[in-house]
Structure formats: C-alpha cells, structure tokens
Tab-separated table of C-alpha atoms in Angstrom:
chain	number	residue	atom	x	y	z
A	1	UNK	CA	108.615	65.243	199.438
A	2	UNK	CA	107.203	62.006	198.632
A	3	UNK	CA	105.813	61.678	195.059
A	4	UNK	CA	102.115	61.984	194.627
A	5	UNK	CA	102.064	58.054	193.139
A	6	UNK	CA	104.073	56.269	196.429
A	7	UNK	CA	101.580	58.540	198.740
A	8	UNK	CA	98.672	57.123	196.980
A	9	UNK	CA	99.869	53.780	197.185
A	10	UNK	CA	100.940	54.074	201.200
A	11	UNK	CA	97.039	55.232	202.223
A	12	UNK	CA	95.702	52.008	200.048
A	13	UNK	CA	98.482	49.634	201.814
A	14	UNK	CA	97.656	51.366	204.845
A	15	UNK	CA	93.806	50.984	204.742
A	16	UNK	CA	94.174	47.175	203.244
A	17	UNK	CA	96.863	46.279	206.076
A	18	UNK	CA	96.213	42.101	205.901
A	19	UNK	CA	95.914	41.830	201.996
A	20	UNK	CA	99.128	44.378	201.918
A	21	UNK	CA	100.723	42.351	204.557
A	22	UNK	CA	100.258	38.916	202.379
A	23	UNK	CA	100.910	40.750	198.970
A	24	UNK	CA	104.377	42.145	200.718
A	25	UNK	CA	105.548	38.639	202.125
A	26	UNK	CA	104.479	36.496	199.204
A	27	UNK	CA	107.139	39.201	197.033
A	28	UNK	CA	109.469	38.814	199.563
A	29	UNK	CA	109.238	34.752	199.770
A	30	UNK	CA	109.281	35.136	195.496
A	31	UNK	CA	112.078	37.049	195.388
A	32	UNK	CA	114.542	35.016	197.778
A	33	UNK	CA	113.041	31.660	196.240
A	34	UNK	CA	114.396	32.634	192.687
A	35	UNK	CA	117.384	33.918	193.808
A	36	UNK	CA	117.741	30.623	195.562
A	37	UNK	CA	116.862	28.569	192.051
A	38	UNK	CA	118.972	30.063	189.812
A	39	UNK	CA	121.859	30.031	192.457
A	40	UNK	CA	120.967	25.971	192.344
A	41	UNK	CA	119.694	25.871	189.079
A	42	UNK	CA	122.394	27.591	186.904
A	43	UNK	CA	125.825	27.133	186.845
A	44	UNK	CA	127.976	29.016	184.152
A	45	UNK	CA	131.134	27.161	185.113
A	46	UNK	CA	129.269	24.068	183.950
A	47	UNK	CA	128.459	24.469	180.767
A	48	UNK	CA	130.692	22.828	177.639
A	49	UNK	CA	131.674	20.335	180.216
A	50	UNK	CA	132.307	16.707	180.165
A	51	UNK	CA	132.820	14.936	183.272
A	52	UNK	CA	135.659	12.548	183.494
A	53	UNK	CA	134.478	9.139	184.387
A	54	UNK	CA	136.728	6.778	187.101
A	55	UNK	CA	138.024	3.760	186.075
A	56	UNK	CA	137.673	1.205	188.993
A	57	UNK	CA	136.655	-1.852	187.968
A	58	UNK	CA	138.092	-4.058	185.214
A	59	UNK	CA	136.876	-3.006	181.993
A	60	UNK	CA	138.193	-5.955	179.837
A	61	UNK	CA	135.007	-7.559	178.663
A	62	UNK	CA	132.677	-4.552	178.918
A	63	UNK	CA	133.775	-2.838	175.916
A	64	UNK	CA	131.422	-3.588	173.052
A	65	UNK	CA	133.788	-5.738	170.467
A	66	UNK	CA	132.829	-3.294	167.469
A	67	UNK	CA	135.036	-0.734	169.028
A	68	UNK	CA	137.855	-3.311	169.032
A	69	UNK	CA	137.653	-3.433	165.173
A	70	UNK	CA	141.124	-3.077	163.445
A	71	UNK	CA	141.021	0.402	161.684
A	72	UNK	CA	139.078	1.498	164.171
A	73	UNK	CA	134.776	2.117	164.216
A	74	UNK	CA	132.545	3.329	161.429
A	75	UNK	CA	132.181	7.152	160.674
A	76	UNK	CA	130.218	8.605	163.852
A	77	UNK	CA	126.039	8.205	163.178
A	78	UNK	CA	123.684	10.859	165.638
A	79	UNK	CA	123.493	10.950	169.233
A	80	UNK	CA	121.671	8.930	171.706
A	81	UNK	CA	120.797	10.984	174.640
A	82	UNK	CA	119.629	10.443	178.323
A	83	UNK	CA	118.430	12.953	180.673
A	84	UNK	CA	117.740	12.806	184.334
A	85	UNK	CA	116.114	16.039	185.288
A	86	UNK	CA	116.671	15.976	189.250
A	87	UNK	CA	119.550	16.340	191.513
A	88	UNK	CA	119.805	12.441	191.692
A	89	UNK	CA	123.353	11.786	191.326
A	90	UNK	CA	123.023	7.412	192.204
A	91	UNK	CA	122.086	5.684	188.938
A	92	UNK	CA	120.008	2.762	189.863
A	93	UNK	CA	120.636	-0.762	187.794
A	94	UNK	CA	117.935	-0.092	185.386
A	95	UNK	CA	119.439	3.246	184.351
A	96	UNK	CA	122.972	1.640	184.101
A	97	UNK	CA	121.493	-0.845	181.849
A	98	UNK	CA	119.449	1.288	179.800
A	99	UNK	CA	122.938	3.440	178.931
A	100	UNK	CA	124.929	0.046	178.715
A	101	UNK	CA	122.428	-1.502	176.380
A	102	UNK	CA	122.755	1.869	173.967
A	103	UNK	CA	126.212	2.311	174.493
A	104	UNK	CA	126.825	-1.713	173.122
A	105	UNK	CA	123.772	-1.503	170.721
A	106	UNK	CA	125.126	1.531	168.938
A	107	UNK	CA	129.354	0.970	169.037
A	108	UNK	CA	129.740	3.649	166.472
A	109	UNK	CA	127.284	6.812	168.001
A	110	UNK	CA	127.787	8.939	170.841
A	111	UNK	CA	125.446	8.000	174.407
A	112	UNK	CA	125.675	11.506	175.964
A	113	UNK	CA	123.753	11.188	179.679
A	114	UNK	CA	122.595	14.630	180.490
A	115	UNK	CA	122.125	14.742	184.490
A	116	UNK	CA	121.163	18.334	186.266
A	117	UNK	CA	122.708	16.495	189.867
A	118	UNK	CA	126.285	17.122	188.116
A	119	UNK	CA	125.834	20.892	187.285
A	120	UNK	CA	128.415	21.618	189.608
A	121	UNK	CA	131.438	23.150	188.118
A	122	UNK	CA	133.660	19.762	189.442
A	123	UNK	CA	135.097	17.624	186.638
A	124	UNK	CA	134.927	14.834	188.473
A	125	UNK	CA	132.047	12.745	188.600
A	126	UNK	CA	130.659	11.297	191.705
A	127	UNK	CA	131.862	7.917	193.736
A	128	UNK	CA	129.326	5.596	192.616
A	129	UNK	CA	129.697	2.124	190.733
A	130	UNK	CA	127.443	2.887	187.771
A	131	UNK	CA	129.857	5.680	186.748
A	132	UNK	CA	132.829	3.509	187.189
A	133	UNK	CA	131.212	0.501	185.308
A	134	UNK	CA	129.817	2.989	182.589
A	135	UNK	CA	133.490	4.360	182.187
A	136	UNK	CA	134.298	1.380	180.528
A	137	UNK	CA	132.343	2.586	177.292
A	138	UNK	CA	134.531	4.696	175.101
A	139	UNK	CA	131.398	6.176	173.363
A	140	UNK	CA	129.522	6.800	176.921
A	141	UNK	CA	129.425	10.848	177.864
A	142	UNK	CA	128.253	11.999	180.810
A	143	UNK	CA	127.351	15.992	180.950
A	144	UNK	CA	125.879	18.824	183.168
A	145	UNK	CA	122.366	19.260	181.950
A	146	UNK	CA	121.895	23.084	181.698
A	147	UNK	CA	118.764	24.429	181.336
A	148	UNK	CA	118.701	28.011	180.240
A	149	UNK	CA	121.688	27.029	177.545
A	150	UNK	CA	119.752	24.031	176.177
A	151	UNK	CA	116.259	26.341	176.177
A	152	UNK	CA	117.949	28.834	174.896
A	153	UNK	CA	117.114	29.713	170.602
A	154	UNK	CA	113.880	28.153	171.120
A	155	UNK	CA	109.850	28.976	172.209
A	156	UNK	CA	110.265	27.232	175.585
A	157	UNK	CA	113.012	29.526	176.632
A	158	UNK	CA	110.404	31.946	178.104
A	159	UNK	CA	108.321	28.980	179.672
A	160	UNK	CA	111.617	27.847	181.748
A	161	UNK	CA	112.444	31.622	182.820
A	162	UNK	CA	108.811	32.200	184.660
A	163	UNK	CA	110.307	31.928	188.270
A	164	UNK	CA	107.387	29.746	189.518
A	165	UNK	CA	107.092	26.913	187.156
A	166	UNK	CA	108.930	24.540	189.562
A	167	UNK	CA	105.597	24.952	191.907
A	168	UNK	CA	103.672	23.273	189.943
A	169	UNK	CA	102.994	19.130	190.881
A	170	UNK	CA	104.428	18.005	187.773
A	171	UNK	CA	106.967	20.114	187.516
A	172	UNK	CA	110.375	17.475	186.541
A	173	UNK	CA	108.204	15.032	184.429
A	174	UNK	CA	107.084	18.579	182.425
A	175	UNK	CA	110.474	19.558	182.895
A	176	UNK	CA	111.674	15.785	180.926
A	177	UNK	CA	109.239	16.481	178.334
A	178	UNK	CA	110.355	20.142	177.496
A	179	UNK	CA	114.293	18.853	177.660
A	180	UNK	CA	113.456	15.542	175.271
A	181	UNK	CA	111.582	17.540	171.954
A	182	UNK	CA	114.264	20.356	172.448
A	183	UNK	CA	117.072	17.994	172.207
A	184	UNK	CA	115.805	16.640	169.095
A	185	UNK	CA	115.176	20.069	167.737
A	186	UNK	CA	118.019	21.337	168.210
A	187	UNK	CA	120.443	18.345	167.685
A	188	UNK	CA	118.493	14.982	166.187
A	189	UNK	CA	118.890	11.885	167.049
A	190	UNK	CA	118.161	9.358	168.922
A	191	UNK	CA	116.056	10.215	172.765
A	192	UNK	CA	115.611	7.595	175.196
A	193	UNK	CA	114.024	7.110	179.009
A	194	UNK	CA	116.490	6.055	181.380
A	195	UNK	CA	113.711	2.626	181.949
A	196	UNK	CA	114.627	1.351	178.168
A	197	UNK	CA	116.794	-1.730	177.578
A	198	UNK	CA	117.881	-1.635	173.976
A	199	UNK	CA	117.845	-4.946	172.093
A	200	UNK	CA	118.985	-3.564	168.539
A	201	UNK	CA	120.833	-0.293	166.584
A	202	UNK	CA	117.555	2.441	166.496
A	203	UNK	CA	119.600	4.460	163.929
A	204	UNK	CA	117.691	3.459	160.657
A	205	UNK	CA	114.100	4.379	162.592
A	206	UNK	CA	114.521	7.823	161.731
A	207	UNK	CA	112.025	10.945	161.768
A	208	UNK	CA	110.198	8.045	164.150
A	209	UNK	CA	107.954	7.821	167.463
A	210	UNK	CA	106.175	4.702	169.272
A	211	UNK	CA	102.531	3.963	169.541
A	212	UNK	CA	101.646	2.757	173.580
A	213	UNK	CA	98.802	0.999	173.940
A	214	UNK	CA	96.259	1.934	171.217
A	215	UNK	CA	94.792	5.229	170.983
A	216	UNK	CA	98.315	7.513	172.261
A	217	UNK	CA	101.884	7.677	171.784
A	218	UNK	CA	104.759	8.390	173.938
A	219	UNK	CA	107.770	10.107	174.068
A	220	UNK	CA	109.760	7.506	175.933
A	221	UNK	CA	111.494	6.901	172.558
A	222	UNK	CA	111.972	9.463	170.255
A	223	UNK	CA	114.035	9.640	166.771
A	224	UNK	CA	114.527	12.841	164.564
A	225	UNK	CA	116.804	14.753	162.209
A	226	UNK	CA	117.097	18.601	163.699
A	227	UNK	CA	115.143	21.011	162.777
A	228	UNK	CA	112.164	18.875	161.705
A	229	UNK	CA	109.114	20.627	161.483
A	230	UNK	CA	107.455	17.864	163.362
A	231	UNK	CA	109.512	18.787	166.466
A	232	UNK	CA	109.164	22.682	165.906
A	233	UNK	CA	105.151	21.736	166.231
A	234	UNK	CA	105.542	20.156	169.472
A	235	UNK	CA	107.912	22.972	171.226
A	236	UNK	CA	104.711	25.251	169.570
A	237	UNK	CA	102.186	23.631	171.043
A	238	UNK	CA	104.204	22.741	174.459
A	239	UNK	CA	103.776	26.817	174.978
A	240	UNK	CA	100.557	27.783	173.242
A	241	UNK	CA	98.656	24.806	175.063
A	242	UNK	CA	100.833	24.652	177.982
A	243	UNK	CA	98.753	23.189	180.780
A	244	UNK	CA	101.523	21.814	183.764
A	245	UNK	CA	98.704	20.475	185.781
A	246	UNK	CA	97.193	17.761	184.025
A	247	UNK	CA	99.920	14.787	183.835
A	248	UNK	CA	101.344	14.180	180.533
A	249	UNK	CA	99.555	16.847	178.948
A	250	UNK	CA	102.940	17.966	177.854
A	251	UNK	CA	104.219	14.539	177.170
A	252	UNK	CA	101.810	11.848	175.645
A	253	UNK	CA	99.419	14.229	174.979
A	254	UNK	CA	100.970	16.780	172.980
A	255	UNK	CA	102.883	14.556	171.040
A	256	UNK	CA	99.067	13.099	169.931
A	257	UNK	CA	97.677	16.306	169.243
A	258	UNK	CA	100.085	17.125	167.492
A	259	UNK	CA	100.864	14.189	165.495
A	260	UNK	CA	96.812	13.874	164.884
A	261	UNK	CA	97.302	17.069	163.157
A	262	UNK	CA	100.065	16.405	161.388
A	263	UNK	CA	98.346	13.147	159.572
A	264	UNK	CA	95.189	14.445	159.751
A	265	UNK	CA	94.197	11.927	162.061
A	266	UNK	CA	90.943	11.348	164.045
A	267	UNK	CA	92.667	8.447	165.662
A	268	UNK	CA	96.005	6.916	166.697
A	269	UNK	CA	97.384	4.201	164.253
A	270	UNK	CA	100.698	2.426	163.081
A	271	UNK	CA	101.585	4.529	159.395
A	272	UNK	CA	103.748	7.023	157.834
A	273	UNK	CA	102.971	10.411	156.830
A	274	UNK	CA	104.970	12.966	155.657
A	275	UNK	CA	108.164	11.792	156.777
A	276	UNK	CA	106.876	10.756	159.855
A	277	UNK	CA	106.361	7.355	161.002
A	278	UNK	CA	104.210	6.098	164.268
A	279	UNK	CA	105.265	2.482	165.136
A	280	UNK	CA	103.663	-0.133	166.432
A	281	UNK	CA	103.117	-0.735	169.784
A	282	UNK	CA	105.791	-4.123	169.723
A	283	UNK	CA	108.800	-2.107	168.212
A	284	UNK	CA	109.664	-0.176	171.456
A	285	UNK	CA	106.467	-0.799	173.855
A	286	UNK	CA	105.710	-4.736	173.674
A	287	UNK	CA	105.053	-4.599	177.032
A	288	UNK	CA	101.960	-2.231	177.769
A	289	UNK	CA	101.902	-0.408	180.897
A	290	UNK	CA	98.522	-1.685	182.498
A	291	UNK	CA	100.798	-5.562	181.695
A	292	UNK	CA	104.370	-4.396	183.533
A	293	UNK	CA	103.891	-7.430	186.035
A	294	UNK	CA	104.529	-9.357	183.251
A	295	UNK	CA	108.650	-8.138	182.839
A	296	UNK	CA	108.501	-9.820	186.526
A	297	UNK	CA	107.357	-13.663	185.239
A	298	UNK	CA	109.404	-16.174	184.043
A	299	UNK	CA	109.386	-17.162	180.342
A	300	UNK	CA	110.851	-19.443	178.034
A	301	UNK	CA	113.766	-18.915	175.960
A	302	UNK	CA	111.776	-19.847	173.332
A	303	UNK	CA	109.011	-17.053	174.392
A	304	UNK	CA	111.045	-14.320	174.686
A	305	UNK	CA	111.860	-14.602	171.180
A	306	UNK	CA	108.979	-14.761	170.119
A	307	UNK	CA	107.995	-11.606	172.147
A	308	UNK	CA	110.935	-9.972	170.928
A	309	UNK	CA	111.367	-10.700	167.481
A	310	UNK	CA	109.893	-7.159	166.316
A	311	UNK	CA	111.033	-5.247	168.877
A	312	UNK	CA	113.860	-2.943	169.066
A	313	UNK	CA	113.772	-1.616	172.872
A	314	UNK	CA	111.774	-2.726	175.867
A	315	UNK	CA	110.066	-0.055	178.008
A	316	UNK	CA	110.442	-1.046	181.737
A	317	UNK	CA	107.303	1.425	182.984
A	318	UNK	CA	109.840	2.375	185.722
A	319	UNK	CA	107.183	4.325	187.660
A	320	UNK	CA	105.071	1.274	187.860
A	321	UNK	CA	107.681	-1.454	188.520
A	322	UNK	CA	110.749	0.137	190.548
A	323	UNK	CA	108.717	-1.043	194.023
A	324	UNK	CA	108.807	-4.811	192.520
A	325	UNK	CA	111.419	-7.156	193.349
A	326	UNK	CA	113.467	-9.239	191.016
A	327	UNK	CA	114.908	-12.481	191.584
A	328	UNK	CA	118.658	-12.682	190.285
A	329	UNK	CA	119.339	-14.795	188.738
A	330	UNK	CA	115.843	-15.952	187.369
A	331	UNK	CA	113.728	-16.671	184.348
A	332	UNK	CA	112.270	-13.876	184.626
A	333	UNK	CA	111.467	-11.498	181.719
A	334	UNK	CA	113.531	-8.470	182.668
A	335	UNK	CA	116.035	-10.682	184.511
A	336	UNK	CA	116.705	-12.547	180.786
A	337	UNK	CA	116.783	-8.872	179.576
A	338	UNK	CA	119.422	-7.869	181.626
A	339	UNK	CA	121.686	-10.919	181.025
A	340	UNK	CA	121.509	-10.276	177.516
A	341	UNK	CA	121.142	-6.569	176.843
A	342	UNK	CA	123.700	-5.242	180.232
A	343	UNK	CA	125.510	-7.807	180.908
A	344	UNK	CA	127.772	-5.913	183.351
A	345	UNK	CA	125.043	-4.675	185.048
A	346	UNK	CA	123.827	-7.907	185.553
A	347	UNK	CA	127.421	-8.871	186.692
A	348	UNK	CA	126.721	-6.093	189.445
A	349	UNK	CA	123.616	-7.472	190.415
A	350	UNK	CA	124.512	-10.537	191.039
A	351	UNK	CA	127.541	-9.291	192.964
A	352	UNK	CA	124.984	-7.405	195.079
C-alpha cells in the first residue's frame, strides 16, 4: 500500500495540477542543469596541473635579463596571480601584456595565470600565439582554475556549492571577486586584473590595496601575506552580506565596507592602519575610470613621466576601453605603455 504521507501529497498535486506541473519541471530542469555544471565545471583530472606551454616563436630577447644572471635569480619572493573566470581560452593583447609586464617586472616571483577554459584534463595548452609568446618566460605558469579545490577550507565554499548561483546577472565578475580575496587568503601575494600593465616590482607594497577615484577602492590590485585577518573579513562579509545582484557589491564594495571598518573610517582616504595600507589613487589607478579615453591620446615623452613617476601599474578599465581602437605604432598613452612595459606584445601587434 502506498504510505499515508505520498497519498497525501498525490491528492494536493492532483488538486493543484498547474502549480504541481511547474514545481515538477522546474526540479527536473534543476536537476539536469547541475548535473550539467559540475560535469563542465569540475574536473578532478585537472587539478595539481600545470600546462606545458609551446615554444614557437623565437624566445631570444623575451626573456627578462635578470633571469640571465650568472648564479642564477634571487631566492623566490610570493606569487603574482591572474585569473580568467570563463571558458575563454584566446588571450587578447592586453592580457598578454598584463602577464608579460609581471612576468619581466618581477624576474625572481612566480606569475601563475589561473584560467577555468583549460580545466580540461589535457596537458597541453591551446594553439594560440599568446601562449607561445608567454612560453618564453621561465617564471610564467599557466594552470586549470578549479573551483571547489580553491573554495575549499574557506566560508565561500558553501556560497560556490548552491547549484543556482551561476543564474544570477553577475555571476563571473562575483565569481572574480570570490576567486581574488581567496587566493590571497589562502596563499598571499601579489593579485592582479588581466587589464594591468605593470611598470615596477609590487613586492615591497605588502598587506596593500588601491584607492579608485575618491570615495572607494578596488580590488583590481591586491597585495597580502596569507592568512591576514584583513582578508578573512572580506571572505566574512562576501557571505554574510552576499548580495550577487547589485554590481560590485562583492567587489568594490565589500572591500570598502570592510576596510571602513577596519580603520574606523567614515570615509575613503590614502593611510595606514593596522598593517594595512590604502594607496593613492596614482600608485596603481592614475588613470580614473570616468578619464579611460585618455590611455587613447597621444602624450609626450616628457608627460608620461610625469604621469608615471608614482605609479607602479596602470589600470586599462578593460570594460570601458576594449571597443576603442589603437593606432600602432602611435603616441598614444597605452601604445607608449605597451612599447615599454610588453615589448613582445607590442612586437605582435605590430606584426598584426
């Protein structure tokens, strides 16, 4: 006989046929869509592994020459990580440059480029110039990203399980900013945007994060021993406040509430607290966003060192500018930039 409870519940589906109906389907649709995610989403075979990167063009003058010192480099200083959250697989120029200009500016640390695209269980990376031009950078590592193993040990594991979270509009940008506070959690060092040209080492700004415009800061750039308390905040606060439909709730924002807290802060200003430090806007954001045009004009040679002379990193505002074309070769800001800061990418560029 059938039990008393699935009798019950067949008269209510039975007398409620269109709500059951929906209720039924939208379980059913659940179901195969997170069976589908994981099965694209997780790989076990990829995890612990490091892609090997092709060698097909000349490397000869790529290789920063502080590798090249007799005895070989300097004892190993932290990480400097990149992480593309999508399946995209074709680095454009500005994310070749962006690794280039950290693999070159920091000779002696690892650049580890975490990309979900290569979560594939293959060892082999993709046919694609950027790899082969990046392969010429003994320090330059290129790994699956994998989510539930980096999540894993920390408060946002149970935020990235919840089989609907990729509905929501924001989801890889929230996705990015989850990845980039765990990462320094977990491991320290040194967290970058794949839109950053790097002008200068960012190892001695340390425990560190960059003020954008005046009254927020951003997690474009991000520098941190592991296990600071500062980051445990912001992976606390990422889940207790968690809110994936406002954009960059999870990003800008969070890291303001929380650093407001952590200063005691009504406000948004350049200082140090408690280990702490919020730089000014012209260390790693000298360009503001509502001003991107202005990577696009030409200026002096004598004006971009004066622009520059504080500034560690340029922030390219990707989102804004990717539509925008660039002469090459030009006097243009970002054109100079690349020359300088890439100049293999720029050799590409000009090539294409």
């Amino acid at each position: 006989r059938m039990p008393s409870c699935l009798l019950k519940l067949t008269r209510v589906v039975l007398s409620h046929k269109p709500w059951a109906l929906f209720i039924l389907i939208f379980v059913l649709v659940s179901f195969a869509y997170t069976k589908l995610y994981w099965g694209i989403w997780e790989d076990p075979k990829s995890r612990d592994l490091t892609y090997g990167l092709s060698a097909d063009v000349s490397c000869a003058h790529y290789v920063p020459s502080p590798l090249n010192i007799a005895g070989g480099p300097s004892p190993s200083t932290g990480n400097v990580f990149f992480v593309e959250t999508s399946e995209q697989t074709t680095p454009s120029y500005l994310f070749s440059c962006s690794v280039e200009s950290a693999a070159r500016t920091h000779p002696t640390s690892r650049v580890v480029v975490l990309m979900k695209g290569l979560a594939k269980g293959n060892a082999s990376l993709p046919n694609h110039w950027a790899f082969s031009l990046l392969s010429c950078f003994p320090n330059v590592e290129i790994r699956p990203l994998d989510f539930p193993e980096l999540f894993s040990g920390t408060p946002l594991k149970r935020w990235y399980l919840w089989p609907l979270r990729h509905w929501e509009p924001y989801f890889l940008p929230v996705l990015s900013d989850a990845c980039r506070i765990v990462l320094m959690w977990k491991f320290g060092g040194i967290y970058l945007d794949t839109d950053f040209i790097v002008l200068k080492n960012l190892q001695n700004l340390t425990n560190a994060l960059g003020i954008q415009g005046d009254s927020e800061l951003n997690g474009a750039f991000l520098s941190f021993k592991p296990k600071h308390k500062f980051m445990e905040l912001c992976m606390q606060d990422f889940v207790q406040n968690y809110n994936g439909w406002i954009w960059g709730h999870q990003g800008p924002d969070l890291l303001t509430r929380v650093f407001k807290k952590w200063c005691s802060l009504r406000t948004i200003q350049s200082v140090r607290c408690k280990g702490v430090s919020a730089l000014a806007p012209e260390v790693v954001y000298p360009i503001p966003w509502q001003d991107w045009k202005k990577l696009f004009e030409a200026v002096s040679a004598l004006e971009l060192h004066q622009l520059l002379k504080n500034t560690y990193a340029v922030h390219i505002w990707n989102k804004l500018s990717h539509g925008t074309k660039l002469e090459i070769p030009s006097q243009a800001l970002l054109a100079q930039l690349y020359s300088q800061f890439c100049p293999a990418t720029y050799a590409k560029m000009k090539l294409d």
